[in-house]
């Protein structure tokens, strides 16, 4: 076999392959064997039909077609390996010449990873929000905790703002009660905004046993997006009572003996959360700066596939779970379809560029992923997916996704290297030392940032392996 490579552009090549006919022998034998198992010829046992008879009865062309289809993947792979190409996706193959007992010539156009030069990134400087916790922030956190320990007690009066009412609901569209439009014994806090628009005004002023009807647009279910006539009946009105903010509350709601200790712990927790946000912000901004420094050509077909994948996932998974279609989603977001398409393209392009750059950094910095790092990453991914670590690990192995997880961890480590080399200052002009963060937290931040921008390009990795 002979092969040659022609570069069509920075992200696409054409392979020209010439195969001597004798190298098709194994595939020809396999083709005859396969056809033998599929057809019957009077006078011959199944599987024992001579090749000349198959040629006469079914045509040599059918055998050649079967043999070529069997052989092409092998010869294409050999040509790719010989040229040391890092291919993306499936090739477009064109058989240019097929002469029986002489030769097989074909071309294969395929996307390849572009050559990327990583410049000196040690001069990157970014600014992040300062970690500042005001007394009001602590008071708000404590108040939210206090809300969680609120109690309710039934009252014999009309419902007011903040009350917890138990209600029955019935929704009609065009006069017909929806099958999924009936609910009983629903607990609702007036003013929370957790149910239908208009329900607060409908139930306020009602006592137990009273009902009201209002019109609202349904947010989910079989009639999502349609105007519905909703009847709500109040079966109980209960008043919410908050515990006193004192040492007794601190002992009830926490492991602390005093309210001051509880507030001090709340401040510490807020600081930790803000530091996490600050580190994540630093990574996002360092990544933005890094991408500005690197010229990254994006394969056109890979970008098209990625845009299509993003749209499919949004429409058929995320929006479907919310009972929305794309048109309704765009209406809620206040975007036109053109604006949505432009944003999707921009995000997909950034995701692909991010993966290319971070993968190149992995190679440049000779970063490896050990078993402990992979296990920690798997545990975090399992937690975020709502699966047990064992279930998630089994799904990963069965789906052949282990290389994908390794790539995610490696890209997270590559980004961490760049962040470590960058200068990060807060809005007060103070240098932020991200090394003070806990190692596990750093791992989560690196993984999250790398995955957020590179997740869309996972298809590239999977196609390359295929």
CSV table of C-alpha atoms in Angstrom, one decimal:
chain,number,residue,atom,x,y,z
A,1,UNK,CA,0.0,0.0,0.0
A,2,UNK,CA,1.2,3.5,-0.8
A,3,UNK,CA,-0.3,6.7,0.6
A,4,UNK,CA,0.3,10.4,0.4
A,5,UNK,CA,-1.1,13.4,2.3
A,6,UNK,CA,-2.2,16.7,0.9
A,7,UNK,CA,-2.9,19.6,3.3
A,8,UNK,CA,-6.1,21.3,2.2
A,9,UNK,CA,-6.2,23.9,5.1
A,10,UNK,CA,-4.9,24.0,8.7
A,11,UNK,CA,-7.6,21.6,9.8
A,12,UNK,CA,-8.2,19.3,6.9
A,13,UNK,CA,-6.2,16.9,4.8
A,14,UNK,CA,-6.7,14.6,1.8
A,15,UNK,CA,-5.2,11.1,1.9
A,16,UNK,CA,-4.5,9.4,-1.5
A,17,UNK,CA,-4.1,5.7,-1.1
A,18,UNK,CA,-3.1,3.0,-3.6
A,19,UNK,CA,-3.7,-0.6,-2.7
A,20,UNK,CA,-2.2,-3.5,-4.8
A,21,UNK,CA,-5.0,-6.0,-5.5
A,22,UNK,CA,-3.2,-8.9,-3.7
A,23,UNK,CA,-3.7,-7.0,-0.4
A,24,UNK,CA,-7.4,-7.4,-0.9
A,25,UNK,CA,-7.2,-11.2,-0.7
A,26,UNK,CA,-8.3,-11.6,2.9
A,27,UNK,CA,-11.2,-9.2,2.4
A,28,UNK,CA,-12.2,-11.1,-0.9
A,29,UNK,CA,-12.2,-14.4,1.0
A,30,UNK,CA,-14.3,-12.9,3.7
A,31,UNK,CA,-16.7,-11.5,1.1
A,32,UNK,CA,-17.2,-14.9,-0.5
A,33,UNK,CA,-17.7,-16.5,2.9
A,34,UNK,CA,-20.3,-13.9,3.9
A,35,UNK,CA,-22.2,-14.2,0.6
A,36,UNK,CA,-22.1,-18.0,1.0
A,37,UNK,CA,-23.9,-17.8,4.3
A,38,UNK,CA,-26.6,-15.5,2.9
A,39,UNK,CA,-27.6,-17.1,-0.4
A,40,UNK,CA,-28.7,-20.5,-1.6
A,41,UNK,CA,-28.0,-22.1,-5.0
A,42,UNK,CA,-29.7,-25.3,-6.1
A,43,UNK,CA,-27.3,-28.2,-6.2
A,44,UNK,CA,-24.9,-26.8,-3.6
A,45,UNK,CA,-25.0,-27.0,0.2
A,46,UNK,CA,-25.3,-23.7,2.0
A,47,UNK,CA,-21.8,-22.3,2.6
A,48,UNK,CA,-20.2,-24.6,0.0
A,49,UNK,CA,-20.9,-22.6,-3.1
A,50,UNK,CA,-17.8,-22.2,-5.2
A,51,UNK,CA,-16.5,-18.7,-5.9
A,52,UNK,CA,-16.9,-19.0,-9.7
A,53,UNK,CA,-20.6,-19.9,-9.2
A,54,UNK,CA,-21.1,-16.9,-6.9
A,55,UNK,CA,-19.5,-14.7,-9.6
A,56,UNK,CA,-21.8,-16.2,-12.3
A,57,UNK,CA,-25.0,-16.0,-10.3
A,58,UNK,CA,-24.6,-12.8,-8.4
A,59,UNK,CA,-21.8,-11.0,-10.2
A,60,UNK,CA,-18.2,-10.3,-9.4
A,61,UNK,CA,-19.1,-6.7,-8.7
A,62,UNK,CA,-21.2,-7.6,-5.6
A,63,UNK,CA,-18.2,-9.5,-4.3
A,64,UNK,CA,-15.8,-6.6,-4.9
A,65,UNK,CA,-18.2,-4.2,-3.3
A,66,UNK,CA,-18.4,-6.3,-0.1
A,67,UNK,CA,-14.6,-6.8,-0.1
A,68,UNK,CA,-13.8,-3.1,-0.5
A,69,UNK,CA,-16.3,-2.1,2.2
A,70,UNK,CA,-14.5,-4.6,4.5
A,71,UNK,CA,-11.0,-3.5,3.6
A,72,UNK,CA,-11.4,0.3,3.4
A,73,UNK,CA,-11.3,1.0,7.2
A,74,UNK,CA,-8.1,-1.1,7.6
A,75,UNK,CA,-6.3,0.7,4.8
A,76,UNK,CA,-7.5,4.1,5.9
A,77,UNK,CA,-6.3,3.5,9.4
A,78,UNK,CA,-2.9,2.3,8.2
A,79,UNK,CA,-2.6,5.5,6.1
A,80,UNK,CA,-3.5,7.7,9.0
A,81,UNK,CA,-1.0,5.9,11.3
A,82,UNK,CA,1.7,6.1,8.6
A,83,UNK,CA,1.3,9.8,8.2
A,84,UNK,CA,1.0,10.3,12.0
A,85,UNK,CA,-2.2,12.3,11.7
A,86,UNK,CA,-4.4,13.3,14.6
A,87,UNK,CA,-7.8,12.9,12.9
A,88,UNK,CA,-11.2,14.2,14.0
A,89,UNK,CA,-14.4,12.6,13.1
A,90,UNK,CA,-15.2,10.3,10.1
A,91,UNK,CA,-13.5,10.7,6.7
A,92,UNK,CA,-15.2,11.4,3.4
A,93,UNK,CA,-14.0,8.5,1.2
A,94,UNK,CA,-14.1,8.4,-2.6
A,95,UNK,CA,-13.0,5.3,-4.5
A,96,UNK,CA,-11.2,6.8,-7.5
A,97,UNK,CA,-10.2,3.6,-9.2
A,98,UNK,CA,-11.1,-0.1,-8.8
A,99,UNK,CA,-9.7,-2.5,-11.4
A,100,UNK,CA,-10.4,-6.2,-10.8
A,101,UNK,CA,-7.2,-8.1,-10.2
A,102,UNK,CA,-5.1,-4.9,-10.6
A,103,UNK,CA,-5.6,-2.1,-8.0
A,104,UNK,CA,-7.8,-0.2,-5.6
A,105,UNK,CA,-7.2,3.6,-5.4
A,106,UNK,CA,-9.2,5.9,-3.0
A,107,UNK,CA,-9.0,9.3,-1.4
A,108,UNK,CA,-10.1,10.2,2.1
A,109,UNK,CA,-10.7,13.8,3.3
A,110,UNK,CA,-10.8,14.2,7.0
A,111,UNK,CA,-10.5,16.9,9.6
A,112,UNK,CA,-7.3,16.9,11.7
A,113,UNK,CA,-6.3,18.7,14.9
A,114,UNK,CA,-4.5,21.9,14.0
A,115,UNK,CA,-0.9,22.6,15.0
A,116,UNK,CA,-1.0,25.0,17.9
A,117,UNK,CA,1.9,27.1,19.3
A,118,UNK,CA,1.5,27.8,23.0
A,119,UNK,CA,3.1,31.2,23.7
A,120,UNK,CA,4.6,32.3,27.0
A,121,UNK,CA,1.6,32.7,29.3
A,122,UNK,CA,3.5,33.7,32.5
A,123,UNK,CA,2.6,37.4,31.9
A,124,UNK,CA,-1.1,36.9,32.1
A,125,UNK,CA,-2.8,39.3,34.6
A,126,UNK,CA,-6.4,39.2,35.6
A,127,UNK,CA,-8.6,41.0,38.1
A,128,UNK,CA,-11.2,39.2,40.3
A,129,UNK,CA,-13.8,40.3,42.9
A,130,UNK,CA,-12.4,40.9,46.4
A,131,UNK,CA,-13.6,38.6,49.2
A,132,UNK,CA,-15.5,40.9,51.4
A,133,UNK,CA,-18.2,39.8,53.9
A,134,UNK,CA,-20.5,42.5,55.3
A,135,UNK,CA,-22.5,42.2,58.5
A,136,UNK,CA,-25.6,42.3,56.3
A,137,UNK,CA,-24.4,39.2,54.5
A,138,UNK,CA,-24.0,37.3,57.8
A,139,UNK,CA,-27.4,38.5,59.0
A,140,UNK,CA,-29.0,37.3,55.7
A,141,UNK,CA,-27.4,33.8,56.1
A,142,UNK,CA,-28.6,33.5,59.7
A,143,UNK,CA,-32.1,34.6,58.6
A,144,UNK,CA,-32.2,32.0,55.9
A,145,UNK,CA,-31.3,29.4,58.5
A,146,UNK,CA,-34.0,30.8,60.8
A,147,UNK,CA,-36.5,30.4,58.0
A,148,UNK,CA,-35.7,26.7,57.7
A,149,UNK,CA,-36.6,26.2,61.4
A,150,UNK,CA,-39.9,28.1,61.1
A,151,UNK,CA,-42.9,26.3,62.5
A,152,UNK,CA,-46.5,26.5,61.4
A,153,UNK,CA,-49.8,26.4,63.3
A,154,UNK,CA,-53.3,26.4,61.8
A,155,UNK,CA,-55.3,29.6,62.2
A,156,UNK,CA,-59.0,30.4,61.7
A,157,UNK,CA,-58.8,33.5,59.6
A,158,UNK,CA,-58.3,34.6,56.0
A,159,UNK,CA,-54.9,33.8,54.4
A,160,UNK,CA,-52.3,36.6,54.4
A,161,UNK,CA,-48.8,37.1,52.9
A,162,UNK,CA,-46.3,34.7,54.4
A,163,UNK,CA,-49.0,32.1,55.5
A,164,UNK,CA,-48.7,28.5,54.5
A,165,UNK,CA,-51.9,27.3,52.9
A,166,UNK,CA,-52.9,23.8,52.0
A,167,UNK,CA,-54.7,23.8,48.6
A,168,UNK,CA,-56.4,21.7,46.0
A,169,UNK,CA,-55.9,22.7,42.3
A,170,UNK,CA,-57.8,22.0,39.1
A,171,UNK,CA,-56.6,23.4,35.8
A,172,UNK,CA,-58.8,23.6,32.7
A,173,UNK,CA,-57.8,24.4,29.1
A,174,UNK,CA,-60.7,25.3,26.7
A,175,UNK,CA,-63.1,24.1,29.3
A,176,UNK,CA,-61.6,20.6,29.7
A,177,UNK,CA,-59.9,19.4,32.9
A,178,UNK,CA,-56.3,18.3,32.2
A,179,UNK,CA,-55.4,14.8,33.2
A,180,UNK,CA,-52.2,16.1,34.8
A,181,UNK,CA,-54.0,19.3,35.9
A,182,UNK,CA,-55.4,18.1,39.2
A,183,UNK,CA,-53.5,18.2,42.6
A,184,UNK,CA,-54.6,17.8,46.2
A,185,UNK,CA,-53.1,18.7,49.5
A,186,UNK,CA,-50.4,21.0,48.0
A,187,UNK,CA,-48.5,23.1,50.6
A,188,UNK,CA,-47.8,26.6,49.4
A,189,UNK,CA,-46.2,29.6,51.1
A,190,UNK,CA,-48.0,32.8,49.9
A,191,UNK,CA,-45.5,35.2,48.3
A,192,UNK,CA,-42.9,32.5,47.5
A,193,UNK,CA,-43.6,32.6,43.8
A,194,UNK,CA,-43.1,28.8,43.6
A,195,UNK,CA,-46.4,28.0,41.9
A,196,UNK,CA,-48.5,29.6,39.2
A,197,UNK,CA,-48.5,33.3,38.4
A,198,UNK,CA,-51.6,34.8,39.9
A,199,UNK,CA,-52.1,32.3,42.7
A,200,UNK,CA,-51.0,34.7,45.4
A,201,UNK,CA,-53.8,37.2,44.6
A,202,UNK,CA,-56.3,34.3,44.3
A,203,UNK,CA,-55.7,32.8,47.7
A,204,UNK,CA,-55.1,35.9,49.8
A,205,UNK,CA,-58.2,36.7,51.7
A,206,UNK,CA,-59.6,33.1,51.5
A,207,UNK,CA,-60.4,31.1,54.6
A,208,UNK,CA,-60.3,27.3,54.9
A,209,UNK,CA,-63.1,25.9,52.7
A,210,UNK,CA,-63.2,28.8,50.3
A,211,UNK,CA,-62.1,28.7,46.6
A,212,UNK,CA,-61.3,31.1,43.8
A,213,UNK,CA,-60.6,30.9,40.0
A,214,UNK,CA,-57.9,32.7,38.1
A,215,UNK,CA,-56.2,32.5,34.7
A,216,UNK,CA,-52.5,31.6,34.4
A,217,UNK,CA,-50.1,30.4,31.8
A,218,UNK,CA,-49.0,26.8,32.6
A,219,UNK,CA,-45.3,26.4,33.0
A,220,UNK,CA,-45.1,22.6,32.6
A,221,UNK,CA,-47.0,19.5,31.9
A,222,UNK,CA,-49.1,18.4,28.8
A,223,UNK,CA,-50.4,22.0,28.2
A,224,UNK,CA,-47.2,23.9,29.0
A,225,UNK,CA,-47.4,27.5,27.6
A,226,UNK,CA,-51.2,27.5,27.3
A,227,UNK,CA,-53.6,29.8,29.1
A,228,UNK,CA,-55.5,27.8,31.8
A,229,UNK,CA,-58.4,28.5,34.0
A,230,UNK,CA,-57.3,27.4,37.5
A,231,UNK,CA,-59.6,26.7,40.4
A,232,UNK,CA,-57.9,26.8,43.8
A,233,UNK,CA,-59.5,25.6,47.0
A,234,UNK,CA,-58.0,26.4,50.4
A,235,UNK,CA,-58.3,23.5,52.9
A,236,UNK,CA,-56.1,25.0,55.6
A,237,UNK,CA,-54.5,28.3,56.6
A,238,UNK,CA,-51.4,28.1,58.8
A,239,UNK,CA,-49.3,30.9,60.2
A,240,UNK,CA,-45.5,30.7,60.0
A,241,UNK,CA,-43.7,31.4,63.3
A,242,UNK,CA,-40.0,32.1,63.3
A,243,UNK,CA,-37.8,31.1,66.3
A,244,UNK,CA,-36.3,33.9,68.4
A,245,UNK,CA,-32.7,34.8,67.4
A,246,UNK,CA,-30.9,33.8,70.6
A,247,UNK,CA,-28.6,31.2,72.0
A,248,UNK,CA,-31.4,28.7,72.2
A,249,UNK,CA,-31.8,29.0,68.4
A,250,UNK,CA,-28.1,28.5,67.9
A,251,UNK,CA,-28.2,25.3,69.9
A,252,UNK,CA,-31.3,24.2,67.9
A,253,UNK,CA,-29.9,24.9,64.5
A,254,UNK,CA,-26.2,24.1,64.9
A,255,UNK,CA,-23.5,22.6,67.0
A,256,UNK,CA,-22.8,25.9,68.6
A,257,UNK,CA,-23.8,27.1,72.1
A,258,UNK,CA,-24.2,30.8,71.4
A,259,UNK,CA,-25.6,33.0,68.6
A,260,UNK,CA,-22.3,34.8,68.3
A,261,UNK,CA,-20.5,31.5,67.6
A,262,UNK,CA,-23.2,30.7,65.0
A,263,UNK,CA,-22.7,34.1,63.3
A,264,UNK,CA,-18.9,33.6,63.3
A,265,UNK,CA,-19.3,30.2,61.6
A,266,UNK,CA,-21.7,31.7,59.1
A,267,UNK,CA,-19.1,34.4,58.2
A,268,UNK,CA,-16.4,31.8,57.8
A,269,UNK,CA,-18.6,29.7,55.5
A,270,UNK,CA,-19.4,32.8,53.4
A,271,UNK,CA,-15.7,33.6,53.1
A,272,UNK,CA,-15.0,30.0,52.0
A,273,UNK,CA,-17.8,30.2,49.4
A,274,UNK,CA,-16.6,33.6,48.1
A,275,UNK,CA,-13.0,32.3,47.9
A,276,UNK,CA,-14.2,29.4,45.8
A,277,UNK,CA,-16.1,31.8,43.6
A,278,UNK,CA,-13.0,34.0,43.4
A,279,UNK,CA,-10.8,31.1,42.3
A,280,UNK,CA,-13.3,30.0,39.7
A,281,UNK,CA,-13.5,33.5,38.4
A,282,UNK,CA,-9.7,33.6,38.2
A,283,UNK,CA,-9.6,30.4,36.2
A,284,UNK,CA,-12.3,31.6,33.8
A,285,UNK,CA,-10.6,35.0,33.2
A,286,UNK,CA,-7.1,33.4,32.9
A,287,UNK,CA,-8.6,31.0,30.3
A,288,UNK,CA,-10.1,33.9,28.4
A,289,UNK,CA,-6.7,35.6,28.3
A,290,UNK,CA,-4.9,32.4,27.2
A,291,UNK,CA,-7.3,31.9,24.3
A,292,UNK,CA,-6.7,35.5,23.2
A,293,UNK,CA,-3.0,34.7,23.0
A,294,UNK,CA,-3.3,31.6,20.8
A,295,UNK,CA,-4.4,31.3,17.2
A,296,UNK,CA,-6.7,28.3,17.0
A,297,UNK,CA,-8.2,27.3,13.6
A,298,UNK,CA,-11.5,25.4,14.1
A,299,UNK,CA,-12.5,22.5,11.7
A,300,UNK,CA,-15.7,23.6,10.0
A,301,UNK,CA,-17.4,20.3,10.1
A,302,UNK,CA,-16.5,19.7,13.8
A,303,UNK,CA,-18.0,23.1,14.6
A,304,UNK,CA,-21.2,22.2,12.6
A,305,UNK,CA,-21.5,18.9,14.5
A,306,UNK,CA,-20.9,20.6,17.8
A,307,UNK,CA,-23.6,23.2,17.2
A,308,UNK,CA,-26.0,20.5,16.2
A,309,UNK,CA,-25.2,18.5,19.3
A,310,UNK,CA,-25.7,21.5,21.6
A,311,UNK,CA,-29.1,22.3,20.0
A,312,UNK,CA,-30.2,18.7,20.2
A,313,UNK,CA,-29.3,18.4,23.9
A,314,UNK,CA,-31.0,21.7,24.7
A,315,UNK,CA,-34.2,20.9,22.8
A,316,UNK,CA,-34.6,17.2,23.5
A,317,UNK,CA,-33.1,16.9,27.0
A,318,UNK,CA,-32.9,20.2,29.0
A,319,UNK,CA,-36.1,21.9,27.6
A,320,UNK,CA,-38.0,18.7,27.4
A,321,UNK,CA,-37.6,18.1,31.1
A,322,UNK,CA,-39.0,21.6,31.7
A,323,UNK,CA,-41.9,21.1,29.4
A,324,UNK,CA,-40.7,23.8,27.0
A,325,UNK,CA,-39.9,23.9,23.3
A,326,UNK,CA,-37.2,26.1,21.7
A,327,UNK,CA,-39.7,28.8,20.7
A,328,UNK,CA,-41.0,29.2,24.2
A,329,UNK,CA,-37.5,29.1,25.6
A,330,UNK,CA,-36.4,31.9,23.3
A,331,UNK,CA,-39.5,34.0,24.3
A,332,UNK,CA,-38.6,33.6,28.0
A,333,UNK,CA,-35.0,34.5,27.3
A,334,UNK,CA,-36.0,37.5,25.1
A,335,UNK,CA,-33.8,36.3,22.2
A,336,UNK,CA,-34.4,35.9,18.5
A,337,UNK,CA,-33.5,32.7,16.8
A,338,UNK,CA,-30.7,34.5,15.0
A,339,UNK,CA,-29.3,35.7,18.4
A,340,UNK,CA,-29.6,32.2,19.8
A,341,UNK,CA,-27.8,30.7,16.8
A,342,UNK,CA,-25.0,33.2,17.1
A,343,UNK,CA,-24.5,32.6,20.8
A,344,UNK,CA,-24.5,28.8,20.3
A,345,UNK,CA,-21.9,29.1,17.6
A,346,UNK,CA,-19.7,31.3,19.8
A,347,UNK,CA,-20.0,28.9,22.7
A,348,UNK,CA,-19.3,25.8,20.6
A,349,UNK,CA,-16.3,27.5,19.0
A,350,UNK,CA,-14.9,28.5,22.4
A,351,UNK,CA,-15.4,25.0,23.7
A,352,UNK,CA,-13.5,23.4,20.8
A,353,UNK,CA,-10.7,26.0,21.0
A,354,UNK,CA,-10.4,25.4,24.8
A,355,UNK,CA,-10.0,21.7,24.4
A,356,UNK,CA,-7.4,22.1,21.6
A,357,UNK,CA,-5.3,24.5,23.7
A,358,UNK,CA,-5.5,22.6,27.0
A,359,UNK,CA,-4.7,19.3,25.3
A,360,UNK,CA,-1.7,21.0,23.7
A,361,UNK,CA,-0.7,22.3,27.1
A,362,UNK,CA,-1.0,18.7,28.5
A,363,UNK,CA,1.5,17.6,25.9
A,364,UNK,CA,3.8,20.6,26.3
A,365,UNK,CA,3.9,20.3,30.1
A,366,UNK,CA,4.0,16.5,30.0
A,367,UNK,CA,1.1,16.2,32.4
A,368,UNK,CA,-0.1,12.8,33.5
A,369,UNK,CA,-3.2,11.6,35.3
A,370,UNK,CA,-2.7,9.1,38.2
A,371,UNK,CA,-5.3,6.7,39.5
A,372,UNK,CA,-6.0,8.8,42.6
A,373,UNK,CA,-6.8,11.9,40.5
A,374,UNK,CA,-9.0,9.9,38.2
A,375,UNK,CA,-10.9,8.4,41.1
A,376,UNK,CA,-11.5,11.8,42.8
A,377,UNK,CA,-12.8,13.2,39.5
A,378,UNK,CA,-15.0,10.2,39.0
A,379,UNK,CA,-16.5,10.7,42.5
A,380,UNK,CA,-17.2,14.3,41.8
A,381,UNK,CA,-18.8,13.5,38.5
A,382,UNK,CA,-20.9,10.8,40.1
A,383,UNK,CA,-22.1,13.2,42.7
A,384,UNK,CA,-23.1,15.8,40.2
A,385,UNK,CA,-25.0,13.2,38.1
A,386,UNK,CA,-27.0,11.9,41.0
A,387,UNK,CA,-25.5,8.4,40.6
A,388,UNK,CA,-23.5,6.3,43.1
A,389,UNK,CA,-19.8,6.1,42.4
A,390,UNK,CA,-20.1,2.4,41.5
A,391,UNK,CA,-23.0,3.1,39.1
A,392,UNK,CA,-21.2,5.9,37.5
A,393,UNK,CA,-18.0,4.0,37.1
A,394,UNK,CA,-19.8,1.1,35.6
A,395,UNK,CA,-21.6,3.4,33.1
A,396,UNK,CA,-18.3,5.0,32.2
A,397,UNK,CA,-16.5,1.7,31.6
A,398,UNK,CA,-19.4,0.2,29.6
A,399,UNK,CA,-19.6,3.3,27.5
A,400,UNK,CA,-15.9,3.3,26.8
A,401,UNK,CA,-15.7,6.8,28.4
A,402,UNK,CA,-12.6,6.3,30.6
A,403,UNK,CA,-10.3,8.2,28.1
A,404,UNK,CA,-12.8,11.0,28.1
A,405,UNK,CA,-12.6,11.3,31.9
A,406,UNK,CA,-8.8,11.1,31.8
A,407,UNK,CA,-8.9,14.0,29.3
A,408,UNK,CA,-11.1,16.1,31.5
A,409,UNK,CA,-8.7,15.7,34.5
A,410,UNK,CA,-5.6,16.4,32.3
A,411,UNK,CA,-7.2,19.6,30.9
A,412,UNK,CA,-8.1,20.7,34.5
A,413,UNK,CA,-4.4,20.2,35.5
A,414,UNK,CA,-3.3,22.1,32.4
A,415,UNK,CA,-5.5,25.1,33.3
A,416,UNK,CA,-4.2,25.0,36.9
A,417,UNK,CA,-0.7,25.3,35.6
A,418,UNK,CA,-1.6,28.5,33.6
A,419,UNK,CA,-3.4,30.0,36.6
A,420,UNK,CA,-0.5,29.3,38.9
A,421,UNK,CA,1.8,31.2,36.5
A,422,UNK,CA,-0.6,34.1,36.1
A,423,UNK,CA,-0.9,37.2,38.3
A,424,UNK,CA,-4.3,37.5,39.9
A,425,UNK,CA,-5.3,40.6,41.8
A,426,UNK,CA,-8.6,41.5,43.4
A,427,UNK,CA,-10.6,44.7,42.9
A,428,UNK,CA,-8.7,46.2,45.9
A,429,UNK,CA,-5.4,45.7,44.1
A,430,UNK,CA,-4.3,42.9,46.4
A,431,UNK,CA,-2.5,39.9,44.9
A,432,UNK,CA,-4.7,36.7,45.4
A,433,UNK,CA,-2.7,33.6,46.4
A,434,UNK,CA,-4.8,30.7,45.1
A,435,UNK,CA,-2.3,28.3,46.5
A,436,UNK,CA,-4.0,28.8,49.9
A,437,UNK,CA,-7.0,26.8,48.6
A,438,UNK,CA,-7.6,23.3,49.8
A,439,UNK,CA,-6.3,20.7,47.3
A,440,UNK,CA,-9.7,19.1,46.8
A,441,UNK,CA,-11.3,22.4,46.2
A,442,UNK,CA,-8.6,23.3,43.6
A,443,UNK,CA,-9.3,20.0,41.9
A,444,UNK,CA,-13.0,20.8,41.7
A,445,UNK,CA,-12.4,24.2,40.3
A,446,UNK,CA,-10.0,23.1,37.7
A,447,UNK,CA,-12.3,20.3,36.6
A,448,UNK,CA,-15.3,22.5,36.6
A,449,UNK,CA,-13.7,25.3,34.5
A,450,UNK,CA,-12.1,23.0,32.0
A,451,UNK,CA,-15.3,20.9,31.6
A,452,UNK,CA,-17.5,24.0,31.3
A,453,UNK,CA,-15.6,25.2,28.2
A,454,UNK,CA,-14.5,21.9,26.8
A,455,UNK,CA,-17.5,19.7,27.4
A,456,UNK,CA,-19.0,20.5,24.1
A,457,UNK,CA,-15.9,19.3,22.3
A,458,UNK,CA,-16.0,15.8,23.9
A,459,UNK,CA,-17.6,14.6,20.7
A,460,UNK,CA,-14.3,15.5,19.0
A,461,UNK,CA,-12.4,13.1,21.3
A,462,UNK,CA,-14.9,10.3,20.9
A,463,UNK,CA,-14.9,10.6,17.1
A,464,UNK,CA,-11.1,10.6,17.1
A,465,UNK,CA,-11.0,7.4,19.0
A,466,UNK,CA,-13.6,5.9,16.7
